[in-house]
Amino acid sequence: MVTEVARGCPSSGWALSLTAAHVLQVMSAFGERAQDEIFGADGEFRTASTLAPVGVAQPDGDHVILDGTWPYSSGAPYSTHYVGQTLRAPEKPGDAPGPLVLFCAPREVWTVLDDWHGVLGLRGSGSNSIRMAQARIPAHHTVGIGLLDLPVEGGSPARSCTATPCMPGGHRASSTANSPPS
C-alpha cells in the first residue's frame, strides 16, 4: 500500500510508512493498560517519531512531565501520537540526567512547529519539530528502554495481550482491531 501511495506522492508515502509502522514499536514496548489507552476505542493511531533523545522527563507521582523539542519528526502534522525518547531529569540540580525513557504522548500535549519555511521537499514529508512544554502524560505511557533496544527475548507486551494467528496464546482474542496483520 505504501508503495502505491508513494507512486502518486513520495512525501505522502514517506509519512504513511513511518506513522503506520510505529504501531509495532508501541506494541513491543508498552504494556496492556497503556496500549488500551493509546490505541483507544476507535483504534486510530498514527505516530511520528525520531531517534534522538531530547529534553527531559520529570517523574510526578503517577505522571511524567515532558519538556523538549524533538526535530525531524516525520509525519508530525498527521499524527495522533508521538513516540519519543528523552532522559530522566536529574535527581537534583547539577547531577547528570538519568537513564533513557521511551514515551508515547497523545496529540493534545504537543505542538507541531512550522520550521521548514517553504523548503518544498522536506515540508511535504511532515518532518517538523515537535515541542512539549510541561506536557503531562501517565507514567505507564513511559518505559525505561531505548527505541533501538526493544527487548523481544521471551516475548513482548504485545504477545501477552494480543491473540492472532501470528501471536498465539494471548487473552484478548475478541479484540483484533489493533492487532498486527497475520
Coordinates of C-alpha atoms in Angstrom, one line a residue:
M1 CA 0.0 0.0 0.0
V2 CA 2.8 2.4 0.9
T3 CA 4.5 1.8 -2.5
E4 CA 1.3 2.6 -4.3
V5 CA 0.7 5.8 -2.3
A6 CA 4.3 6.8 -2.9
R7 CA 3.9 6.4 -6.6
G8 CA 1.4 9.3 -6.5
C9 CA 3.2 11.3 -3.8
P10 CA 6.6 10.3 -2.3
S11 CA 6.0 12.7 0.6
S12 CA 2.7 11.0 1.5
G13 CA 4.3 7.6 1.1
W14 CA 7.1 8.5 3.5
A15 CA 4.7 9.9 6.1
L16 CA 2.3 6.9 5.8
S17 CA 5.1 4.3 6.1
L18 CA 6.5 5.9 9.3
T19 CA 3.4 6.9 11.1
A20 CA 1.7 3.5 10.5
A21 CA 4.8 1.4 11.2
H22 CA 5.4 2.8 14.7
V23 CA 2.5 0.8 16.0
L24 CA 4.8 -2.2 16.1
Q25 CA 7.2 -0.3 18.5
V26 CA 4.3 0.7 20.8
M27 CA 3.0 -2.9 20.8
S28 CA 6.5 -4.2 21.5
A29 CA 7.4 -1.9 24.4
F30 CA 4.2 -0.8 26.3
G31 CA 2.0 -2.9 28.5
E32 CA -1.7 -3.8 28.0
R33 CA -3.0 -0.8 30.0
A34 CA -1.0 1.7 28.1
Q35 CA -1.9 0.0 24.8
D36 CA -5.6 0.1 25.6
E37 CA -5.4 3.8 26.3
I38 CA -3.0 4.7 23.4
F39 CA -5.0 2.8 20.7
G40 CA -8.3 3.9 22.2
A41 CA -11.8 2.8 21.4
D42 CA -11.6 3.9 17.7
G43 CA -8.2 2.3 17.1
E44 CA -7.0 5.4 15.3
F45 CA -3.2 5.6 15.7
R46 CA -0.6 7.4 13.7
T47 CA 2.7 8.4 15.3
A48 CA 5.6 10.5 14.4
S49 CA 8.9 9.6 16.0
T50 CA 12.6 10.5 15.9
L51 CA 15.5 8.5 17.2
A52 CA 17.4 11.3 19.0
P53 CA 16.8 11.6 22.7
V54 CA 15.8 15.2 23.5
G55 CA 14.6 17.0 26.6
V56 CA 13.8 15.6 30.0
A57 CA 11.2 13.5 31.7
Q58 CA 10.4 14.5 35.3
P59 CA 8.5 12.0 37.3
D60 CA 5.5 13.5 39.1
G61 CA 3.6 10.8 41.0
D62 CA 1.5 8.7 38.6
H63 CA 2.5 11.0 35.7
V64 CA 5.6 12.2 33.9
I65 CA 6.2 15.8 32.8
L66 CA 8.0 16.1 29.4
D67 CA 9.9 19.1 28.2
G68 CA 11.8 19.4 24.9
T69 CA 11.7 19.9 21.2
W70 CA 12.2 16.9 19.0
P71 CA 13.3 17.8 15.5
Y72 CA 12.8 15.9 12.2
S73 CA 9.7 14.1 13.4
S74 CA 8.4 12.8 10.1
G75 CA 4.6 12.7 9.8
A76 CA 4.1 15.1 12.7
P77 CA 1.2 17.1 11.1
Y78 CA -0.8 13.9 10.5
S79 CA 0.0 12.1 13.8
T80 CA -2.4 11.3 16.6
H81 CA 0.5 10.5 19.0
Y82 CA 4.3 11.0 19.3
V83 CA 6.7 8.2 20.3
G84 CA 10.0 9.8 21.5
Q85 CA 13.0 9.3 23.7
T86 CA 14.2 11.5 26.4
L87 CA 16.4 11.3 29.5
R88 CA 15.0 11.2 33.1
A89 CA 15.5 14.6 34.8
P90 CA 18.5 14.8 37.2
E91 CA 17.7 13.9 40.8
K92 CA 19.0 17.3 41.9
P93 CA 20.4 20.4 40.2
G94 CA 23.9 19.8 38.9
D95 CA 23.5 16.0 38.7
A96 CA 23.7 14.2 35.4
P97 CA 20.4 13.2 33.7
G98 CA 19.1 9.8 34.4
P99 CA 18.6 6.9 32.0
L100 CA 16.8 6.8 28.7
V101 CA 13.0 7.0 28.7
L102 CA 10.8 5.9 25.8
F103 CA 7.3 7.6 25.8
C104 CA 4.1 7.8 23.9
A105 CA 2.3 11.1 24.1
P106 CA -1.1 12.0 22.8
R107 CA -1.6 14.8 20.2
E108 CA -3.2 17.2 22.7
V109 CA 0.0 17.6 24.8
W110 CA 2.4 18.7 22.0
T111 CA 2.7 21.3 19.3
V112 CA 3.9 20.9 15.7
L113 CA 6.4 23.6 14.8
D114 CA 6.3 25.1 11.3
D115 CA 10.1 25.0 10.9
W116 CA 10.6 24.2 7.2
H117 CA 9.7 27.7 6.0
G118 CA 9.0 26.9 2.4
V119 CA 11.5 24.1 1.8
L120 CA 9.2 22.1 -0.5
G121 CA 10.6 18.5 -0.3
L122 CA 11.0 18.3 3.4
R123 CA 7.9 20.3 4.1
G124 CA 5.9 17.6 2.2
S125 CA 7.4 14.9 4.5
G126 CA 5.9 16.5 7.6
S127 CA 9.3 16.2 9.2
N128 CA 8.6 19.1 11.5
S129 CA 9.8 19.6 15.1
I130 CA 7.5 18.6 18.0
R131 CA 7.5 20.8 21.1
M132 CA 6.4 19.8 24.5
A133 CA 6.3 22.3 27.4
Q134 CA 5.3 20.8 30.8
A135 CA 3.4 18.0 28.9
R136 CA 1.8 15.7 31.4
I137 CA 1.3 12.0 30.5
P138 CA 0.6 8.9 32.6
A139 CA 3.7 7.2 33.9
H140 CA 2.7 3.9 32.4
H141 CA 3.0 5.6 28.9
T142 CA 6.7 5.5 29.5
V143 CA 9.2 2.7 29.7
G144 CA 12.9 2.6 30.6
I145 CA 14.3 1.4 27.3
G146 CA 15.5 3.0 24.1
L147 CA 13.8 2.8 20.8
L148 CA 16.6 0.7 19.3
D149 CA 16.7 -1.6 22.3
L150 CA 13.3 -3.1 22.3
P151 CA 13.6 -6.5 24.0
V152 CA 11.9 -9.4 22.4
E153 CA 13.6 -12.3 24.0
G154 CA 10.8 -14.3 25.6
G155 CA 8.1 -12.3 24.0
S156 CA 6.9 -8.7 24.3
P157 CA 3.9 -6.9 25.8
A158 CA 2.1 -7.4 22.5
R159 CA 2.4 -11.1 22.8
S160 CA 0.8 -11.2 26.2
C161 CA -2.2 -9.0 25.3
T162 CA -3.0 -9.8 21.7
A163 CA -4.2 -13.1 20.2
T164 CA -3.8 -13.5 16.5
P165 CA -2.5 -16.4 14.4
C166 CA 1.0 -14.8 14.4
M167 CA 0.8 -14.3 18.2
P168 CA -0.9 -17.3 19.7
G169 CA -1.8 -17.6 23.4
G170 CA -3.0 -14.0 24.1
H171 CA -6.0 -13.3 26.2
R172 CA -7.8 -10.6 24.1
A173 CA -9.0 -12.9 21.4
S174 CA -12.1 -10.8 20.8
S175 CA -10.0 -7.6 20.2
T176 CA -8.4 -7.8 16.8
A177 CA -8.8 -4.3 15.6
N178 CA -5.4 -3.2 16.9
S179 CA -3.7 -6.5 16.2
P180 CA -0.9 -6.8 13.6
P181 CA -1.9 -8.4 10.4
S182 CA -1.4 -12.2 10.2

